[in-house]
Amino acid sequence: MDYPKSVPSVGLVDGRFVDENPVAGTPGSLIPAVWGNSVTEELLSVIKAAGMTPAEGANNQLLSALQKLLSLASPMSSRVTEVSTSKVLAPEEAGLVLISASTADTTINLPAVSTLSGIRDFIVRRVDNSSKRLVVQASGNDRIRFHTHLSANGYPFLALIGAGDWWHLRSDGTGNWWPVGRFDATPLGRIVFETSTAANPGGYGALDGREMLRSEWPWLWDHAVQSGMLRAEAARAGGWSSGDGVKTFRGPEVRGEFIRVLDEQRNIDTARVAGSWQSGTNITGDNGNAPAVQGIGDLATVGVDPTSFVGLSYWSAAAFAENLVSGYWGMTRPRNVAYPARIKLI
């Protein structure tokens, strides 16, 4: 497409349009039909390529067609934006956003999702490992569609926890951000054991029964409500609690506890409720007898310090006291290793 240089039309100078000059007596440009038709066909080809039917009375078809065609192109920009304070991201900042919240709680607002802005991709990544809260917030009534098994509409914000934690979010042009990928997609609420006392990135927190605000962790509160393990604060044991009943809730507390698999109708550990505590019991063999520990010298073979009887209980079916060489000694706490436990918070 070009100016009509090849058409010897009236009022064209080197193919370019000019205004009428009454003083000089030169006429203004007259658009030749061949050129006008060519321009029209150029514009119609864009509209048709977008799968639209040209309409004479519509004045916004070219814009709509361009938006639709652009949405089919890659929504990811090669731009990298570094942020160290709360900020509202602009649509043109789509790409990789590196965020530091080392000095204060930080909120990063995503641009509004609309047909005008089209489809955009943002990768939001945390670079600091502080305990400050870092929130990625959707604009207005927009929603981030994660954990839709708990809430069909998703949530208005998400939290980045730990250095290296990241989410890849894509807008759909209709008010939603959809997760395309994230650092750790382990299911919400899952318990894991670590070989480090430092908190790893990916949305994990200590399994310490801490009290949380429902407004700050709405997806985790929804998980607790739907878990079948939510109880009143006084009866929470190792399950979730309803906190103050209004604004707070509390996660499971399992520090220093042994974990036992829930019976779930096998009828070996009957009448147990998920997350409930159980008093310690003596361990017997399959025949109902105590383990074969015949004396103090044998204790080391089962991992017990012979100089202390921590974790031992004395079994006796007889009415009289038994001595230490009896076969009635059993362990209630075997040798063990303590690993830090973490829970998936988002």
mmCIF file with all atom_site columns, N, CA, C and O in Angstrom, residues 40 43-66 68-69:
data_model
loop_
_atom_site.group_PDB
_atom_site.id
_atom_site.type_symbol
_atom_site.label_atom_id
_atom_site.label_alt_id
_atom_site.label_comp_id
_atom_site.label_asym_id
_atom_site.label_entity_id
_atom_site.label_seq_id
_atom_site.pdbx_PDB_ins_code
_atom_site.Cartn_x
_atom_site.Cartn_y
_atom_site.Cartn_z
_atom_site.occupancy
_atom_site.B_iso_or_equiv
_atom_site.pdbx_formal_charge
_atom_site.auth_seq_id
_atom_site.auth_comp_id
_atom_site.auth_asym_id
_atom_site.auth_atom_id
_atom_site.pdbx_PDB_model_num
ATOM 1   N N  . THR A 1 40 ? -9.549  0.660   0.559  1.00 0.00 ? 40 THR A N  1
ATOM 2   C CA . THR A 1 40 ? -10.693 -0.044  1.152  1.00 0.00 ? 40 THR A CA 1
ATOM 3   C C  . THR A 1 40 ? -10.436 -1.543  1.244  1.00 0.00 ? 40 THR A C  1
ATOM 4   O O  . THR A 1 40 ? -10.731 -2.191  2.257  1.00 0.00 ? 40 THR A O  1
ATOM 5   N N  . LEU A 1 43 ? -8.101  -2.419  4.140  1.00 0.00 ? 43 LEU A N  1
ATOM 6   C CA . LEU A 1 43 ? -8.761  -2.411  5.446  1.00 0.00 ? 43 LEU A CA 1
ATOM 7   C C  . LEU A 1 43 ? -9.703  -3.603  5.599  1.00 0.00 ? 43 LEU A C  1
ATOM 8   O O  . LEU A 1 43 ? -9.771  -4.229  6.656  1.00 0.00 ? 43 LEU A O  1
ATOM 9   N N  . LEU A 1 44 ? -10.411 -3.932  4.515  1.00 0.00 ? 44 LEU A N  1
ATOM 10  C CA . LEU A 1 44 ? -11.339 -5.061  4.580  1.00 0.00 ? 44 LEU A CA 1
ATOM 11  C C  . LEU A 1 44 ? -10.598 -6.377  4.790  1.00 0.00 ? 44 LEU A C  1
ATOM 12  O O  . LEU A 1 44 ? -11.119 -7.294  5.436  1.00 0.00 ? 44 LEU A O  1
ATOM 13  N N  . SER A 1 45 ? -9.386  -6.471  4.269  1.00 0.00 ? 45 SER A N  1
ATOM 14  C CA . SER A 1 45 ? -8.636  -7.720  4.435  1.00 0.00 ? 45 SER A CA 1
ATOM 15  C C  . SER A 1 45 ? -8.309  -7.970  5.901  1.00 0.00 ? 45 SER A C  1
ATOM 16  O O  . SER A 1 45 ? -8.269  -9.124  6.344  1.00 0.00 ? 45 SER A O  1
ATOM 17  N N  . VAL A 1 46 ? -8.082  -6.908  6.683  1.00 0.00 ? 46 VAL A N  1
ATOM 18  C CA . VAL A 1 46 ? -7.820  -7.057  8.116  1.00 0.00 ? 46 VAL A CA 1
ATOM 19  C C  . VAL A 1 46 ? -9.081  -7.544  8.825  1.00 0.00 ? 46 VAL A C  1
ATOM 20  O O  . VAL A 1 46 ? -9.033  -8.449  9.672  1.00 0.00 ? 46 VAL A O  1
ATOM 21  N N  . ILE A 1 47 ? -10.203 -6.941  8.489  1.00 0.00 ? 47 ILE A N  1
ATOM 22  C CA . ILE A 1 47 ? -11.480 -7.314  9.124  1.00 0.00 ? 47 ILE A CA 1
ATOM 23  C C  . ILE A 1 47 ? -11.837 -8.763  8.803  1.00 0.00 ? 47 ILE A C  1
ATOM 24  O O  . ILE A 1 47 ? -12.243 -9.541  9.682  1.00 0.00 ? 47 ILE A O  1
ATOM 25  N N  . LYS A 1 48 ? -11.639 -9.158  7.535  1.00 0.00 ? 48 LYS A N  1
ATOM 26  C CA . LYS A 1 48 ? -11.961 -10.529 7.135  1.00 0.00 ? 48 LYS A CA 1
ATOM 27  C C  . LYS A 1 48 ? -11.015 -11.540 7.772  1.00 0.00 ? 48 LYS A C  1
ATOM 28  O O  . LYS A 1 48 ? -11.429 -12.654 8.122  1.00 0.00 ? 48 LYS A O  1
ATOM 29  N N  . ALA A 1 49 ? -9.740  -11.153 7.929  1.00 0.00 ? 49 ALA A N  1
ATOM 30  C CA . ALA A 1 49 ? -8.768  -12.057 8.538  1.00 0.00 ? 49 ALA A CA 1
ATOM 31  C C  . ALA A 1 49 ? -9.117  -12.357 9.989  1.00 0.00 ? 49 ALA A C  1
ATOM 32  O O  . ALA A 1 49 ? -8.745  -13.415 10.517 1.00 0.00 ? 49 ALA A O  1
ATOM 33  N N  . ALA A 1 50 ? -9.855  -11.453 10.629 1.00 0.00 ? 50 ALA A N  1
ATOM 34  C CA . ALA A 1 50 ? -10.283 -11.661 12.008 1.00 0.00 ? 50 ALA A CA 1
ATOM 35  C C  . ALA A 1 50 ? -11.572 -12.471 12.088 1.00 0.00 ? 50 ALA A C  1
ATOM 36  O O  . ALA A 1 50 ? -12.122 -12.665 13.180 1.00 0.00 ? 50 ALA A O  1
ATOM 37  N N  . GLY A 1 51 ? -12.062 -12.923 10.937 1.00 0.00 ? 51 GLY A N  1
ATOM 38  C CA . GLY A 1 51 ? -13.271 -13.733 10.924 1.00 0.00 ? 51 GLY A CA 1
ATOM 39  C C  . GLY A 1 51 ? -14.547 -12.924 11.052 1.00 0.00 ? 51 GLY A C  1
ATOM 40  O O  . GLY A 1 51 ? -15.603 -13.476 11.390 1.00 0.00 ? 51 GLY A O  1
ATOM 41  N N  . MET A 1 52 ? -14.488 -11.624 10.754 1.00 0.00 ? 52 MET A N  1
ATOM 42  C CA . MET A 1 52 ? -15.645 -10.745 10.875 1.00 0.00 ? 52 MET A CA 1
ATOM 43  C C  . MET A 1 52 ? -16.226 -10.445 9.491  1.00 0.00 ? 52 MET A C  1
ATOM 44  O O  . MET A 1 52 ? -15.527 -10.494 8.478  1.00 0.00 ? 52 MET A O  1
ATOM 45  N N  . THR A 1 53 ? -17.513 -10.118 9.466  1.00 0.00 ? 53 THR A N  1
ATOM 46  C CA . THR A 1 53 ? -18.189 -9.743  8.222  1.00 0.00 ? 53 THR A CA 1
ATOM 47  C C  . THR A 1 53 ? -18.246 -8.218  8.124  1.00 0.00 ? 53 THR A C  1
ATOM 48  O O  . THR A 1 53 ? -18.788 -7.556  9.017  1.00 0.00 ? 53 THR A O  1
ATOM 49  N N  . PRO A 1 54 ? -17.657 -7.626  7.085  1.00 0.00 ? 54 PRO A N  1
ATOM 50  C CA . PRO A 1 54 ? -17.671 -6.163  6.959  1.00 0.00 ? 54 PRO A CA 1
ATOM 51  C C  . PRO A 1 54 ? -19.096 -5.625  6.917  1.00 0.00 ? 54 PRO A C  1
ATOM 52  O O  . PRO A 1 54 ? -19.982 -6.205  6.287  1.00 0.00 ? 54 PRO A O  1
ATOM 53  N N  . ALA A 1 55 ? -19.311 -4.527  7.635  1.00 0.00 ? 55 ALA A N  1
ATOM 54  C CA . ALA A 1 55 ? -20.626 -3.878  7.675  1.00 0.00 ? 55 ALA A CA 1
ATOM 55  C C  . ALA A 1 55 ? -20.446 -2.396  7.409  1.00 0.00 ? 55 ALA A C  1
ATOM 56  O O  . ALA A 1 55 ? -19.650 -1.726  8.066  1.00 0.00 ? 55 ALA A O  1
ATOM 57  N N  . GLU A 1 56 ? -21.180 -1.874  6.453  1.00 0.00 ? 56 GLU A N  1
ATOM 58  C CA . GLU A 1 56 ? -21.008 -0.478  6.026  1.00 0.00 ? 56 GLU A CA 1
ATOM 59  C C  . GLU A 1 56 ? -21.268 0.507   7.149  1.00 0.00 ? 56 GLU A C  1
ATOM 60  O O  . GLU A 1 56 ? -20.595 1.532   7.269  1.00 0.00 ? 56 GLU A O  1
ATOM 61  N N  . GLY A 1 57 ? -22.222 0.224   7.998  1.00 0.00 ? 57 GLY A N  1
ATOM 62  C CA . GLY A 1 57 ? -22.585 1.180   9.049  1.00 0.00 ? 57 GLY A CA 1
ATOM 63  C C  . GLY A 1 57 ? -21.749 1.094   10.315 1.00 0.00 ? 57 GLY A C  1
ATOM 64  O O  . GLY A 1 57 ? -21.929 1.884   11.245 1.00 0.00 ? 57 GLY A O  1
ATOM 65  N N  . ALA A 1 58 ? -20.849 0.127   10.392 1.00 0.00 ? 58 ALA A N  1
ATOM 66  C CA . ALA A 1 58 ? -20.034 -0.047  11.601 1.00 0.00 ? 58 ALA A CA 1
ATOM 67  C C  . ALA A 1 58 ? -18.719 0.723   11.463 1.00 0.00 ? 58 ALA A C  1
ATOM 68  O O  . ALA A 1 58 ? -18.027 0.617   10.447 1.00 0.00 ? 58 ALA A O  1
ATOM 69  N N  . ASN A 1 59 ? -18.392 1.492   12.505 1.00 0.00 ? 59 ASN A N  1
ATOM 70  C CA . ASN A 1 59 ? -17.193 2.333   12.458 1.00 0.00 ? 59 ASN A CA 1
ATOM 71  C C  . ASN A 1 59 ? -16.066 1.845   13.377 1.00 0.00 ? 59 ASN A C  1
ATOM 72  O O  . ASN A 1 59 ? -15.049 2.525   13.504 1.00 0.00 ? 59 ASN A O  1
ATOM 73  N N  . ASN A 1 60 ? -16.268 0.687   14.020 1.00 0.00 ? 60 ASN A N  1
ATOM 74  C CA . ASN A 1 60 ? -15.256 0.198   14.953 1.00 0.00 ? 60 ASN A CA 1
ATOM 75  C C  . ASN A 1 60 ? -14.727 -1.179  14.576 1.00 0.00 ? 60 ASN A C  1
ATOM 76  O O  . ASN A 1 60 ? -14.065 -1.844  15.356 1.00 0.00 ? 60 ASN A O  1
ATOM 77  N N  . GLN A 1 61 ? -14.998 -1.616  13.341 1.00 0.00 ? 61 GLN A N  1
ATOM 78  C CA . GLN A 1 61 ? -14.616 -2.976  12.962 1.00 0.00 ? 61 GLN A CA 1
ATOM 79  C C  . GLN A 1 61 ? -13.108 -3.148  12.832 1.00 0.00 ? 61 GLN A C  1
ATOM 80  O O  . GLN A 1 61 ? -12.569 -4.207  13.158 1.00 0.00 ? 61 GLN A O  1
ATOM 81  N N  . LEU A 1 62 ? -12.415 -2.125  12.336 1.00 0.00 ? 62 LEU A N  1
ATOM 82  C CA . LEU A 1 62 ? -10.968 -2.251  12.198 1.00 0.00 ? 62 LEU A CA 1
ATOM 83  C C  . LEU A 1 62 ? -10.307 -2.419  13.558 1.00 0.00 ? 62 LEU A C  1
ATOM 84  O O  . LEU A 1 62 ? -9.428  -3.269  13.740 1.00 0.00 ? 62 LEU A O  1
ATOM 85  N N  . LEU A 1 63 ? -10.756 -1.604  14.555 1.00 0.00 ? 63 LEU A N  1
ATOM 86  C CA . LEU A 1 63 ? -10.205 -1.712  15.903 1.00 0.00 ? 63 LEU A CA 1
ATOM 87  C C  . LEU A 1 63 ? -10.492 -3.093  16.493 1.00 0.00 ? 63 LEU A C  1
ATOM 88  O O  . LEU A 1 63 ? -9.604  -3.734  17.064 1.00 0.00 ? 63 LEU A O  1
ATOM 89  N N  . SER A 1 64 ? -11.731 -3.547  16.348 1.00 0.00 ? 64 SER A N  1
ATOM 90  C CA . SER A 1 64 ? -12.093 -4.862  16.890 1.00 0.00 ? 64 SER A CA 1
ATOM 91  C C  . SER A 1 64 ? -11.285 -5.967  16.231 1.00 0.00 ? 64 SER A C  1
ATOM 92  O O  . SER A 1 64 ? -10.848 -6.922  16.888 1.00 0.00 ? 64 SER A O  1
ATOM 93  N N  . ALA A 1 65 ? -11.084 -5.843  14.924 1.00 0.00 ? 65 ALA A N  1
ATOM 94  C CA . ALA A 1 65 ? -10.324 -6.853  14.206 1.00 0.00 ? 65 ALA A CA 1
ATOM 95  C C  . ALA A 1 65 ? -8.870  -6.879  14.665 1.00 0.00 ? 65 ALA A C  1
ATOM 96  O O  . ALA A 1 65 ? -8.280  -7.951  14.859 1.00 0.00 ? 65 ALA A O  1
ATOM 97  N N  . LEU A 1 66 ? -8.275  -5.719  14.849 1.00 0.00 ? 66 LEU A N  1
ATOM 98  C CA . LEU A 1 66 ? -6.894  -5.649  15.311 1.00 0.00 ? 66 LEU A CA 1
ATOM 99  C C  . LEU A 1 66 ? -6.748  -6.240  16.706 1.00 0.00 ? 66 LEU A C  1
ATOM 100 O O  . LEU A 1 66 ? -5.776  -6.958  16.991 1.00 0.00 ? 66 LEU A O  1
ATOM 101 N N  . LYS A 1 68 ? -8.611  -8.535  18.059 1.00 0.00 ? 68 LYS A N  1
ATOM 102 C CA . LYS A 1 68 ? -8.772  -9.987  17.987 1.00 0.00 ? 68 LYS A CA 1
ATOM 103 C C  . LYS A 1 68 ? -7.517  -10.644 17.432 1.00 0.00 ? 68 LYS A C  1
ATOM 104 O O  . LYS A 1 68 ? -7.053  -11.676 17.941 1.00 0.00 ? 68 LYS A O  1
ATOM 105 N N  . LEU A 1 69 ? -6.931  -10.047 16.382 1.00 0.00 ? 69 LEU A N  1
ATOM 106 C CA . LEU A 1 69 ? -5.731  -10.614 15.788 1.00 0.00 ? 69 LEU A CA 1
ATOM 107 C C  . LEU A 1 69 ? -4.540  -10.523 16.734 1.00 0.00 ? 69 LEU A C  1
ATOM 108 O O  . LEU A 1 69 ? -3.722  -11.444 16.820 1.00 0.00 ? 69 LEU A O  1
#
